[in-house]
Coordinates of C-alpha atoms in Angstrom, one line a residue:
X807 CA -16.6 27.0 -7.4
X808 CA -13.7 26.6 -10.4
X809 CA -10.5 24.7 -9.6
X810 CA -7.7 26.2 -11.4
X811 CA -6.7 25.2 -15.0
X812 CA -3.7 23.2 -15.1
X813 CA -1.3 21.6 -18.3
X814 CA -1.6 17.7 -18.1
X815 CA 1.4 16.0 -16.3
X816 CA 4.3 14.7 -18.2
X817 CA 7.0 12.8 -17.6
X818 CA 10.0 14.6 -15.9
X819 CA 12.8 15.8 -18.1
X820 CA 15.7 13.2 -18.4
X821 CA 18.3 15.8 -16.7
X822 CA 15.8 16.2 -13.7
X823 CA 15.5 12.6 -13.9
X824 CA 19.3 11.9 -13.6
X825 CA 20.1 14.5 -11.2
X826 CA 17.7 12.8 -8.8
X827 CA 18.3 9.3 -9.3
X828 CA 22.2 10.8 -8.6
X829 CA 21.5 12.5 -5.9
X830 CA 19.5 9.5 -4.2
X831 CA 21.9 6.8 -5.0
X832 CA 24.8 9.2 -3.3
X833 CA 22.7 9.5 0.0
X834 CA 20.8 6.1 0.4
X835 CA 23.2 3.7 -1.4
X836 CA 21.9 -0.2 -1.8
X837 CA 18.4 1.6 -0.9
X838 CA 18.1 2.8 -4.5
X839 CA 17.3 0.8 -7.1
X840 CA 16.9 1.0 -10.8
X841 CA 16.9 -2.5 -11.9
X842 CA 13.9 -3.2 -14.5
X843 CA 13.0 -6.3 -12.0
X844 CA 12.5 -4.2 -8.8
X845 CA 10.8 -1.4 -11.0
X846 CA 8.1 -3.4 -12.6
X847 CA 7.3 -5.3 -9.2
X848 CA 6.4 -1.8 -8.0
X849 CA 4.6 -1.1 -10.6
X850 CA 2.7 -4.3 -10.9
X851 CA -1.1 -4.5 -10.2
X852 CA -2.8 -7.7 -9.4
X853 CA -5.4 -7.1 -12.0
X854 CA -5.6 -6.7 -15.7
X855 CA -4.4 -3.0 -15.3
X856 CA -1.2 -2.2 -17.7
X857 CA 2.3 -2.3 -15.2
X858 CA 3.7 1.1 -15.5
X859 CA 7.0 1.1 -13.2
X860 CA 8.1 3.9 -12.2
X861 CA 11.8 5.1 -12.9
X862 CA 13.6 4.4 -9.5
X863 CA 12.6 2.8 -6.1
X864 CA 13.8 4.0 -3.2
X865 CA 13.7 2.8 0.4
X866 CA 13.6 5.7 3.6
X867 CA 13.6 4.1 7.1
X868 CA 12.5 7.1 8.9
X869 CA 9.9 9.8 8.5
X870 CA 12.3 12.4 7.9
X871 CA 14.3 10.5 5.1
X872 CA 10.7 10.6 3.5
X873 CA 10.7 14.0 3.6
X874 CA 14.2 14.8 2.4
X875 CA 13.2 12.7 -0.9
X876 CA 9.9 14.6 -1.4
X877 CA 11.8 17.6 -1.4
X878 CA 14.3 16.7 -3.9
X879 CA 11.6 14.8 -6.0
X880 CA 9.9 18.4 -5.4
X881 CA 12.3 20.6 -6.8
X882 CA 13.1 18.8 -10.0
X883 CA 9.3 18.2 -10.4
X884 CA 9.3 14.6 -10.5
X885 CA 6.5 12.1 -9.5
X886 CA 6.6 10.5 -6.5
X887 CA 4.6 7.2 -5.9
X888 CA 4.1 5.9 -2.7
X889 CA 4.0 2.1 -1.8
X890 CA 3.4 0.0 1.0
X891 CA 2.9 -3.6 0.1
X892 CA 1.1 -4.0 -3.5
X893 CA -1.9 -5.5 -2.5
X894 CA -4.1 -2.6 -4.6
X895 CA -6.4 -3.8 -6.9
X896 CA -7.0 -0.2 -9.1
X897 CA -3.1 0.0 -10.4
X898 CA -3.1 2.7 -7.2
X899 CA 0.5 2.2 -7.7
X900 CA 1.5 2.7 -11.4
X901 CA 3.8 5.3 -12.4
X902 CA 2.0 6.8 -15.5
X903 CA 4.6 9.3 -15.8
X904 CA 7.5 7.6 -14.4
X905 CA 9.2 9.5 -11.0
X906 CA 10.3 7.8 -7.9
X907 CA 8.5 5.1 -5.9
X908 CA 8.7 5.8 -1.9
X909 CA 8.6 2.1 -0.5
X910 CA 7.9 2.1 3.3
X911 CA 8.0 -1.4 3.8
X912 CA 11.5 -0.9 6.0
X913 CA 9.3 1.6 8.4
X914 CA 8.1 -1.3 10.5
X915 CA 8.7 0.4 14.2
X916 CA 5.7 0.0 16.5
X917 CA 6.2 3.4 18.1
X918 CA 4.4 2.8 21.4
X919 CA 1.2 1.0 22.6
X920 CA -1.4 2.9 25.4
X921 CA -3.0 -0.1 26.7
X922 CA -5.0 2.0 29.4
X923 CA -6.5 4.3 26.5
X924 CA -6.7 1.4 23.8
X925 CA -4.5 2.8 21.3
X926 CA -1.2 2.7 19.5
X927 CA 1.3 4.5 17.0
X928 CA 2.8 2.6 14.4
X929 CA 5.1 3.2 10.9
X930 CA 3.5 3.2 8.0
X931 CA 5.2 -0.2 6.9
X932 CA 3.9 -2.1 9.4
X933 CA 1.4 -5.0 8.3
X934 CA -1.8 -5.9 10.4
X935 CA -0.5 -9.0 10.8
X936 CA 2.2 -8.0 12.7
X937 CA 0.7 -5.5 14.7
X938 CA -1.7 -8.2 16.0
X939 CA 1.3 -10.6 16.5
X940 CA 2.9 -7.6 18.4
X941 CA -0.2 -6.9 20.6
X942 CA -1.4 -10.7 21.1
X943 CA 0.3 -11.0 24.4
X944 CA -1.1 -7.8 25.9
X945 CA -4.7 -8.7 25.4
X946 CA -5.3 -6.6 22.4
X947 CA -6.1 -6.6 19.0
X948 CA -6.4 -4.3 15.9
X949 CA -9.9 -5.0 13.7
X950 CA -9.2 -4.1 10.3
X951 CA -8.6 -6.7 8.3
X952 CA -8.8 -6.3 4.4
X953 CA -7.6 -9.8 4.0
X954 CA -4.2 -9.0 2.7
X955 CA -1.4 -8.9 4.5
X956 CA -1.1 -4.9 4.1
X957 CA 1.0 -2.1 5.5
X958 CA -1.0 0.3 7.9
X959 CA 0.0 3.3 5.2
X960 CA -1.5 1.6 2.6
X961 CA -4.7 0.9 4.4
X962 CA -5.1 4.0 5.6
X963 CA -4.8 5.6 1.9
X964 CA -7.0 3.2 0.5
X965 CA -9.9 3.5 3.5
X966 CA -9.8 -0.1 3.9
X967 CA -12.2 -2.2 5.0
X968 CA -12.6 -6.2 5.5
X969 CA -14.2 -8.6 6.9
X970 CA -14.7 -7.4 10.6
X971 CA -16.3 -4.1 9.2
X972 CA -19.6 -4.9 10.2
X973 CA -18.8 -4.4 13.6
X974 CA -15.2 -2.5 14.1
X975 CA -15.8 -0.2 11.3
X976 CA -13.2 0.5 8.1
X977 CA -10.1 2.6 8.4
X978 CA -11.9 5.5 9.2
X979 CA -13.2 4.9 12.0
X980 CA -10.3 3.6 13.9
X981 CA -7.6 6.1 12.4
X982 CA -7.3 9.3 15.4
X983 CA -4.1 10.9 13.9
X984 CA -1.2 10.5 11.1
X985 CA 1.5 12.0 10.3
X986 CA 2.2 13.2 7.1
X987 CA 5.3 14.2 4.5
X988 CA 3.4 16.8 2.3
X989 CA 4.1 17.3 -1.8
X990 CA 6.3 20.2 -0.9
X991 CA 8.6 18.0 2.1
X992 CA 6.9 19.8 4.9
X993 CA 6.0 17.4 7.6
X994 CA 2.7 17.8 9.1
X995 CA 0.8 15.8 12.1
X996 CA -3.1 15.8 11.6
X997 CA -4.2 15.6 15.0
X998 CA -3.6 14.4 19.0
X999 CA -4.7 10.9 20.6
X1000 CA -7.9 12.2 21.8
X1001 CA -11.2 10.1 20.9
X1002 CA -13.0 13.3 20.0
X1003 CA -11.8 16.8 19.2
X1004 CA -13.8 19.7 17.6
X1005 CA -10.7 21.4 16.8
X1006 CA -10.5 22.9 13.7
X1007 CA -10.7 21.2 9.7
X1008 CA -10.7 17.7 10.3
X1009 CA -7.3 16.8 8.6
X1010 CA -6.9 13.3 9.6
X1011 CA -9.9 12.4 7.2
X1012 CA -8.5 14.2 4.7
X1013 CA -5.6 11.9 4.1
X1014 CA -7.3 8.8 4.8
X1015 CA -8.6 7.2 1.3
X1016 CA -6.7 10.2 -0.6
X1017 CA -4.3 7.1 -2.2
X1018 CA -1.1 8.7 -1.8
X1019 CA -2.5 11.6 -4.0
X1020 CA -2.0 14.4 -1.1
X1021 CA 0.7 13.5 1.0
X1022 CA 3.1 10.2 2.0
X1023 CA 1.7 8.7 5.7
X1024 CA 4.4 7.7 7.6
X1025 CA 3.1 7.3 11.3
X1026 CA -1.0 6.3 12.1
X1027 CA -2.5 6.5 15.5
X1028 CA -4.5 3.6 15.8
X1029 CA -7.6 2.7 18.1
X1030 CA -7.5 -0.7 19.5
X1031 CA -10.0 -3.4 20.7
X1032 CA -9.8 -6.1 23.6
X1033 CA -9.7 -9.5 22.3
X1034 CA -13.2 -11.0 23.0
X1035 CA -13.9 -13.1 25.5
X1036 CA -15.4 -15.6 23.4
X1037 CA -15.0 -15.8 19.7
X1038 CA -17.5 -18.6 18.0
X1039 CA -17.5 -19.0 14.2
X1040 CA -19.5 -21.1 11.7
X1041 CA -20.9 -21.7 8.3
X1042 CA -24.4 -21.5 6.9
X1043 CA -25.8 -23.1 4.0
X1044 CA -28.4 -21.3 1.5
X1045 CA -30.5 -22.6 -1.4
X1046 CA -29.7 -19.2 -3.4
X1047 CA -27.8 -16.1 -2.8
X1048 CA -30.9 -13.9 -2.5
X1049 CA -32.0 -16.1 0.5
X1050 CA -28.6 -15.5 1.8
X1051 CA -28.3 -11.5 1.5
X1052 CA -32.2 -11.0 3.0
X1053 CA -31.0 -13.1 5.8
X1054 CA -28.0 -11.0 5.9
X1055 CA -30.3 -7.9 5.9
X1056 CA -32.7 -9.2 8.4
X1057 CA -29.9 -10.1 10.9
X1058 CA -28.4 -6.6 11.0
X1059 CA -31.8 -4.7 10.6
X1060 CA -32.5 -7.0 13.9
X1061 CA -29.5 -6.0 15.9
X1062 CA -27.5 -8.8 16.2
X1063 CA -23.8 -7.6 16.8
X1064 CA -22.2 -10.1 14.5
X1065 CA -18.5 -9.7 14.1
X1066 CA -18.1 -11.0 10.8
X1067 CA -20.9 -12.3 7.6
X1068 CA -19.3 -12.8 4.5
X1069 CA -21.1 -14.0 1.8
X1070 CA -19.6 -16.8 -0.8
X1071 CA -21.6 -17.7 -4.1
X1072 CA -21.4 -21.7 -5.4
X1073 CA -18.9 -20.8 -7.4
X1074 CA -16.5 -19.2 -5.1
X1075 CA -17.3 -22.5 -2.5
X1076 CA -16.4 -24.6 -5.3
X1077 CA -13.0 -22.6 -5.8
X1078 CA -12.3 -22.4 -2.1
X1079 CA -13.1 -26.3 -1.6
X1080 CA -10.3 -26.9 -4.2
X1081 CA -7.9 -24.1 -3.1
X1082 CA -8.0 -24.8 0.6
X1083 CA -8.8 -28.4 0.7
X1084 CA -12.1 -28.1 2.3
X1085 CA -15.2 -30.1 2.0
X1086 CA -17.8 -26.8 2.6
X1087 CA -21.8 -27.1 0.7
X1088 CA -21.2 -26.0 -2.7
X1089 CA -24.2 -24.0 -2.5
X1090 CA -24.2 -20.3 -1.2
X1091 CA -22.6 -19.6 1.5
X1092 CA -22.5 -17.4 5.0
X1093 CA -19.6 -18.3 7.1
X1094 CA -20.2 -16.0 10.6
X1095 CA -18.0 -15.1 13.5
X1096 CA -19.3 -13.7 17.1
X1097 CA -17.7 -11.7 19.2
X1098 CA -18.8 -10.9 23.2
X1099 CA -18.8 -13.0 26.4
X1100 CA -19.7 -16.6 26.4
X1101 CA -23.5 -16.2 26.8
X1102 CA -23.6 -13.4 24.4
X1103 CA -22.3 -15.3 21.4
X1104 CA -24.5 -18.0 22.1
X1105 CA -27.6 -15.9 22.0
X1106 CA -26.1 -14.1 19.1
X1107 CA -26.1 -17.5 17.1
X1108 CA -29.3 -18.6 18.4
X1109 CA -30.7 -15.5 16.8
X1110 CA -29.2 -16.1 13.3
X1111 CA -30.0 -19.6 12.9
X1112 CA -33.7 -18.6 13.5
X1113 CA -33.2 -15.8 11.1
X1114 CA -31.4 -18.1 8.4
X1115 CA -34.3 -20.8 9.2
X1116 CA -37.0 -18.4 7.8
X1117 CA -35.0 -18.2 4.2
X1118 CA -34.3 -21.9 4.1
X1119 CA -31.0 -22.0 5.1
X1120 CA -29.3 -24.5 7.5
X1121 CA -28.0 -26.6 8.6
X1122 CA -26.0 -23.8 10.9
X1123 CA -22.4 -25.7 11.4
X1124 CA -20.4 -24.4 14.3
X1125 CA -16.3 -23.9 14.1
X1126 CA -15.2 -24.3 17.7
X1127 CA -11.7 -25.0 17.8
X1128 CA -9.8 -22.0 17.4
X1129 CA -7.7 -23.6 14.6
X1130 CA -10.7 -24.7 12.3
X1131 CA -11.7 -21.0 12.9
X1132 CA -8.3 -19.7 11.7
X1133 CA -8.6 -22.4 8.7
X1134 CA -12.2 -21.4 7.8
X1135 CA -10.9 -17.6 7.7
X1136 CA -7.8 -18.4 5.9
X1137 CA -9.8 -20.1 3.1
X1138 CA -12.0 -16.7 3.3
X1139 CA -8.6 -14.4 2.9
X1140 CA -7.1 -16.8 -0.3
X1141 CA -10.3 -16.3 -2.1
X1142 CA -8.9 -14.4 -4.9
X1143 CA -6.4 -16.9 -5.6
X1144 CA -9.0 -19.8 -4.9
X1145 CA -10.9 -18.1 -7.6
X1146 CA -7.6 -18.1 -10.4
X1147 CA -7.9 -21.5 -9.9
X1148 CA -11.0 -22.3 -11.7
X1149 CA -9.7 -21.2 -15.1
X1150 CA -5.4 -21.3 -15.0
X1151 CA -4.0 -19.2 -17.4
X1152 CA -6.7 -16.5 -17.1
X1153 CA -6.3 -13.0 -16.0
X1154 CA -8.5 -11.9 -12.6
X1155 CA -10.5 -8.8 -12.6
X1156 CA -11.1 -8.2 -9.2
X1157 CA -14.0 -5.1 -8.8
X1158 CA -16.5 -4.2 -6.0
X1159 CA -19.5 -2.0 -5.4
X1160 CA -21.3 -0.9 -2.2
X1161 CA -24.8 -0.2 -1.7
X1162 CA -27.3 0.1 0.8
X1163 CA -28.3 -3.0 3.0
X1164 CA -31.4 -2.6 2.3
X1165 CA -30.9 -3.5 -2.1
X1166 CA -28.2 -5.8 -1.4
X1167 CA -30.2 -9.1 -2.2
X1168 CA -32.2 -7.3 -5.3
X1169 CA -28.1 -6.0 -6.4
X1170 CA -26.2 -9.2 -5.8
X1171 CA -28.9 -11.6 -7.3
X1172 CA -29.4 -8.6 -10.6
X1173 CA -25.4 -9.6 -10.6
X1174 CA -26.1 -13.0 -10.4
X1175 CA -28.2 -13.1 -13.4
X1176 CA -25.7 -10.6 -15.5
X1177 CA -22.9 -13.1 -14.7
X1178 CA -24.8 -16.0 -16.8
X1179 CA -26.1 -14.1 -19.3
X1180 CA -22.8 -13.0 -19.8
X1181 CA -21.4 -16.5 -20.5
X1182 CA -18.5 -15.3 -17.7
X1183 CA -17.2 -17.5 -15.0
X1184 CA -17.0 -15.0 -12.1
X1185 CA -17.3 -15.5 -8.4
X1186 CA -18.4 -13.4 -5.7
X1187 CA -17.3 -13.2 -2.6
X1188 CA -18.5 -10.2 -0.2
X1189 CA -18.4 -8.5 3.5
X1190 CA -22.3 -8.3 3.1
X1191 CA -22.9 -6.8 6.5
X1192 CA -22.5 -3.7 5.3
X1193 CA -23.5 -3.9 1.9
X1194 CA -20.2 -4.3 0.0
X1195 CA -19.5 -7.6 -2.4
X1196 CA -16.9 -8.6 -4.9
X1197 CA -16.6 -10.0 -8.1
X1198 CA -13.8 -11.7 -10.1
X1199 CA -14.3 -12.8 -13.7
X1200 CA -11.9 -14.4 -15.2
X1201 CA -10.9 -13.8 -18.8
X1202 CA -8.5 -14.6 -21.6
X1203 CA -6.6 -11.2 -22.0
X1204 CA -5.8 -12.3 -25.6
X1205 CA -9.3 -12.8 -26.5
X1206 CA -11.1 -9.3 -27.3
X1207 CA -14.5 -10.8 -27.2
X1208 CA -13.8 -11.6 -23.9
X1209 CA -12.2 -8.2 -22.7
X1210 CA -15.3 -6.2 -24.7
X1211 CA -17.7 -8.3 -22.5
X1212 CA -15.9 -8.5 -19.1
X1213 CA -15.1 -4.5 -19.4
X1214 CA -19.1 -4.2 -20.5
X1215 CA -20.2 -6.4 -17.3
X1216 CA -18.2 -4.1 -14.9
X1217 CA -19.7 -1.1 -16.5
X1218 CA -23.2 -2.5 -16.1
X1219 CA -22.1 -3.6 -12.3
X1220 CA -21.0 0.1 -11.2
X1221 CA -23.9 1.3 -12.5
X1222 CA -26.6 -0.7 -11.4
X1223 CA -25.0 -0.2 -7.8
X1224 CA -25.3 3.6 -8.3
X1225 CA -29.1 3.5 -9.2
X1226 CA -29.5 1.8 -6.1
X1227 CA -27.9 5.0 -4.2
X1228 CA -24.6 3.0 -3.9
X1229 CA -21.2 3.6 -4.3
X1230 CA -18.6 2.4 -7.4
X1231 CA -16.3 1.0 -5.1
X1232 CA -16.7 -0.2 -1.0
X1233 CA -13.1 -0.6 -0.7
X1234 CA -10.8 -0.9 -3.3
X1235 CA -10.5 2.6 -4.1
X1236 CA -10.7 4.3 -7.1
X1237 CA -6.8 4.1 -8.4
X1238 CA -7.2 4.3 -12.4
X1239 CA -9.6 2.6 -13.2
X1240 CA -12.5 3.8 -11.6
X1241 CA -11.9 7.3 -11.9
X1242 CA -14.4 7.7 -14.9
X1243 CA -17.4 6.4 -12.6
X1244 CA -16.9 9.3 -10.0
X1245 CA -18.1 11.5 -12.5
X1246 CA -21.6 9.7 -12.3
X1247 CA -21.1 9.2 -8.8
X1248 CA -20.8 12.8 -7.7
X1249 CA -21.6 15.8 -8.7
X1250 CA -19.6 18.6 -11.1
X1251 CA -19.2 20.8 -8.1
X1252 CA -17.8 18.0 -6.0
X1253 CA -15.7 16.7 -8.7
X1254 CA -14.4 20.2 -8.7
X1255 CA -13.6 20.6 -5.1
X1256 CA -11.8 17.6 -5.2
X1257 CA -9.8 19.2 -7.6
X1258 CA -9.6 22.5 -5.4
X1259 CA -8.2 20.2 -2.6
X1260 CA -5.6 18.7 -4.8
X1261 CA -4.2 21.8 -6.3
X1262 CA -4.2 23.4 -3.0
X1263 CA -2.3 20.6 -1.2
X1264 CA -0.3 19.2 -4.3
X1265 CA 0.3 22.4 -6.7
X1266 CA 2.5 21.0 -8.9
X1267 CA 0.7 17.4 -9.3
X1268 CA 3.9 15.4 -8.1
X1269 CA 2.0 13.0 -5.5
X1270 CA 0.7 9.7 -7.6
X1271 CA -0.6 11.8 -10.5
X1272 CA -2.9 10.0 -12.6
X1273 CA -5.3 8.9 -9.8
X1274 CA -8.5 9.8 -8.7
X1275 CA -9.6 12.7 -10.5
X1276 CA -7.8 14.5 -13.5
X1277 CA -6.5 17.9 -13.7

């Protein structure tokens, strides 16, 4: 199969950009921003990827407004970059060819909650915390928790995961249907609210993880869960990272339905203690949470405690009060910012990989050794219940030797995961920085098929160009 040949994407002519800017300003007024500060904010990345701002930012309120914006851009061949909350880590929201950033943060409507069906419909700008706050009094919750208070639309587009993934899955498991604005401005509904269907192509999953390269997600139908009767959380230190990972592997293989099981290495624990004013044991640590009935949670915790003891882990300490659990998990979610405190002034280079659970201990252990030999400060955290872990080197970006060492380390990390039949990214996504690794992870035929799909849906390559695959 051969993808259609296309010329490289380039910046639009100034005349085309001026026409689009004038038309959008006339229609949306103050909801169009062209100041350097706002544009740079919308090209901002949380790592060392160079900031590439759009030419202007527009804030739609409805799907129809998004469609009108995209139609206008399409008619002038002007690139479009979707934007949720800007928490992506691999350059997803950069605008390497300029164009229009479509910021959906004003699309905050929770359209419907169907309690009897355990699902809801929300607009793309609703964040996960806003949704759970709305659902709490109904006894329901949305389980996908990537840490950052990301927008639901952004979580769809990056196929987000998080701390609850080991029990509740990832975004690909909880999205029932999408409303998407295509690159020509047409509006498409990908599916119904039915829990299963054999009708036609699975359009919903085509857009989950597409990183805005095939269209702009504006409305999402999500599966929900009932808030568990009992929730218990705790911490368990281990003598080594390998011992902690081995305990995780046996826990998962034993079928213990743990809801969360997070790894922090001793470097990350030290950072968390300083940042969040905690006194966690500064050794490799597992943070765990169990959901279910009172009896079920007790049984799960006891079973895990027995496994942990076999690998030298313990003591297993409970966080019995809701406020203690919240403080513990908030500290985990603040791990990115905590790590930066280990080397003030340094730049964070957050990256992630994922491997089959049976290879987790081996991969993390080899990575720890690699960090030591490289002389890097690079704490490790991980949603290790599904084989996904994150490494966060902290480097001086004015030091070419440190940059080279960091790039070489990340390259070895990714290749190590791929050699273990893993993936170059478990949840951060491809964006700009990991495009080259798709050529290792996938066959030429598979990449060619991705290009065919991209060209079929977006023939003029206006939708978030320069991401995932080159054309």
